Amino acid sequence: MADLERVMHTGTLTGSGSCELCAHDLVDIDRCFRHESKVDAVSHVTLGETKYKIVRLDASALYARAEDKSGVMAARTGMHVIINFYDVPEAAAGCAEALASLAEYFKEKGR
């Protein structure tokens, strides 16, 4: 079962670590991408119980940070939205690099 189908069927998607997303979390990320040209309208994204302030948003990438300095990054490809979390600010650069590489891989494969 595809991840989005699993979310819609069970209501949650569990990633690596302790990350768990609900269908409404994915809808919130999609809302950000759909309104990326109106950054003021999408100044934050809430995933689980954590509110993240968007620091960068364009048609294919979202970067956001929580008050505790943890963060989330998302990349949109043709068929996928890849979501990557980090717990400490020092991990942000590595997180961004991994996200960009995986997104590029999917784009090259036409996915």
Short mmCIF file of C-alpha atoms in Angstrom, two decimals:
data_model
loop_
_atom_site.label_atom_id
_atom_site.label_comp_id
_atom_site.label_asym_id
_atom_site.label_seq_id
_atom_site.Cartn_x
_atom_site.Cartn_y
_atom_site.Cartn_z
CA MET A 1 0.00 0.00 0.00
CA ALA A 2 1.43 3.41 -0.95
CA ASP A 3 2.26 5.75 1.91
CA LEU A 4 -0.52 8.24 1.16
CA GLU A 5 -3.01 5.39 0.81
CA ARG A 6 -1.79 4.07 4.18
CA VAL A 7 -2.34 7.49 5.74
CA MET A 8 -5.85 7.73 4.34
CA HIS A 9 -6.69 4.16 5.39
CA THR A 10 -5.18 4.13 8.89
CA GLY A 11 -5.08 7.85 9.62
CA THR A 12 -1.33 7.90 10.33
CA LEU A 13 2.02 7.46 8.65
CA THR A 14 4.95 6.52 10.81
CA GLY A 15 8.38 7.39 9.50
CA SER A 16 11.81 6.60 10.82
CA GLY A 17 12.50 7.50 14.43
CA SER A 18 9.50 8.66 16.41
CA CYS A 19 7.91 10.66 13.60
CA GLU A 20 4.20 10.08 13.11
CA LEU A 21 2.07 12.09 10.70
CA CYS A 22 -1.68 12.18 10.29
CA ALA A 23 -3.64 12.82 7.11
CA HIS A 24 -4.38 16.41 8.19
CA ASP A 25 -0.61 17.01 8.51
CA LEU A 26 -0.12 16.08 4.87
CA VAL A 27 -3.03 18.31 3.90
CA ASP A 28 -1.32 21.18 5.76
CA ILE A 29 1.92 20.63 3.83
CA ASP A 30 0.02 20.44 0.56
CA ARG A 31 -1.75 23.72 1.45
CA CYS A 32 1.64 25.37 1.83
CA PHE A 33 2.81 24.23 -1.60
CA ARG A 34 -0.46 25.27 -3.25
CA HIS A 35 -0.20 28.78 -1.76
CA GLU A 36 3.56 29.20 -1.96
CA SER A 37 3.27 32.50 -3.81
CA LYS A 38 1.34 33.94 -0.84
CA VAL A 39 3.91 33.35 1.91
CA ASP A 40 1.99 35.56 4.36
CA ALA A 41 -1.03 33.27 4.04
CA VAL A 42 1.07 30.23 4.99
CA SER A 43 3.43 31.56 7.63
CA HIS A 44 3.42 28.30 9.57
CA VAL A 45 2.69 24.60 9.31
CA THR A 46 1.52 22.39 12.18
CA LEU A 47 2.63 18.76 12.19
CA GLY A 48 1.47 16.63 15.06
CA GLU A 49 1.39 18.97 18.00
CA THR A 50 4.32 21.10 16.85
CA LYS A 51 3.92 24.45 15.10
CA TYR A 52 6.75 25.28 12.68
CA LYS A 53 7.43 28.79 11.36
CA ILE A 54 8.13 28.69 7.63
CA VAL A 55 11.50 30.21 6.84
CA ARG A 56 11.56 29.34 3.13
CA LEU A 57 8.85 28.22 0.76
CA ASP A 58 8.84 27.83 -3.00
CA ALA A 59 7.09 25.61 -5.54
CA SER A 60 9.19 22.56 -4.68
CA ALA A 61 10.60 23.01 -1.16
CA LEU A 62 9.50 24.02 2.32
CA TYR A 63 11.83 24.78 5.25
CA ALA A 64 10.36 25.45 8.69
CA ARG A 65 11.62 25.74 12.27
CA ALA A 66 9.95 25.23 15.65
CA GLU A 67 10.54 27.35 18.75
CA ASP A 68 12.77 24.61 20.20
CA LYS A 69 15.02 24.93 17.09
CA SER A 70 13.99 21.56 15.67
CA GLY A 71 12.74 21.70 12.12
CA VAL A 72 11.05 20.13 9.17
CA MET A 73 11.82 20.25 5.49
CA ALA A 74 9.66 19.00 2.65
CA ALA A 75 10.30 18.64 -1.05
CA ARG A 76 7.72 18.06 -3.76
CA THR A 77 8.56 16.00 -6.83
CA GLY A 78 6.22 14.94 -9.60
CA MET A 79 4.56 12.16 -7.58
CA HIS A 80 5.97 12.46 -4.06
CA VAL A 81 6.25 14.78 -1.11
CA ILE A 82 9.34 13.93 0.93
CA ILE A 83 9.31 15.09 4.54
CA ASN A 84 12.47 15.24 6.64
CA PHE A 85 12.69 16.24 10.32
CA TYR A 86 15.69 17.27 12.42
CA ASP A 87 15.95 17.67 16.19
CA VAL A 88 18.93 19.99 16.58
CA PRO A 89 19.90 23.04 14.48
CA GLU A 90 23.30 21.53 13.71
CA ALA A 91 21.57 18.79 11.72
CA ALA A 92 19.71 21.20 9.41
CA ALA A 93 22.40 21.32 6.71
CA GLY A 94 22.68 17.54 6.49
CA CYS A 95 18.91 17.24 6.47
CA ALA A 96 18.65 19.73 3.60
CA GLU A 97 21.34 17.94 1.60
CA ALA A 98 19.68 14.53 2.05
CA LEU A 99 16.29 15.97 1.12
CA ALA A 100 17.62 17.66 -2.01
CA SER A 101 19.44 14.50 -3.12
CA LEU A 102 16.40 12.28 -2.67
CA ALA A 103 14.10 14.79 -4.39
CA GLU A 104 16.52 15.07 -7.31
CA TYR A 105 16.67 11.26 -7.59
CA PHE A 106 12.87 11.03 -7.84
CA LYS A 107 12.73 13.89 -10.35
CA GLU A 108 15.35 12.17 -12.54
CA LYS A 109 13.24 8.99 -12.46
CA GLY A 110 10.16 10.97 -13.49
CA ARG A 111 8.50 10.40 -10.15
#
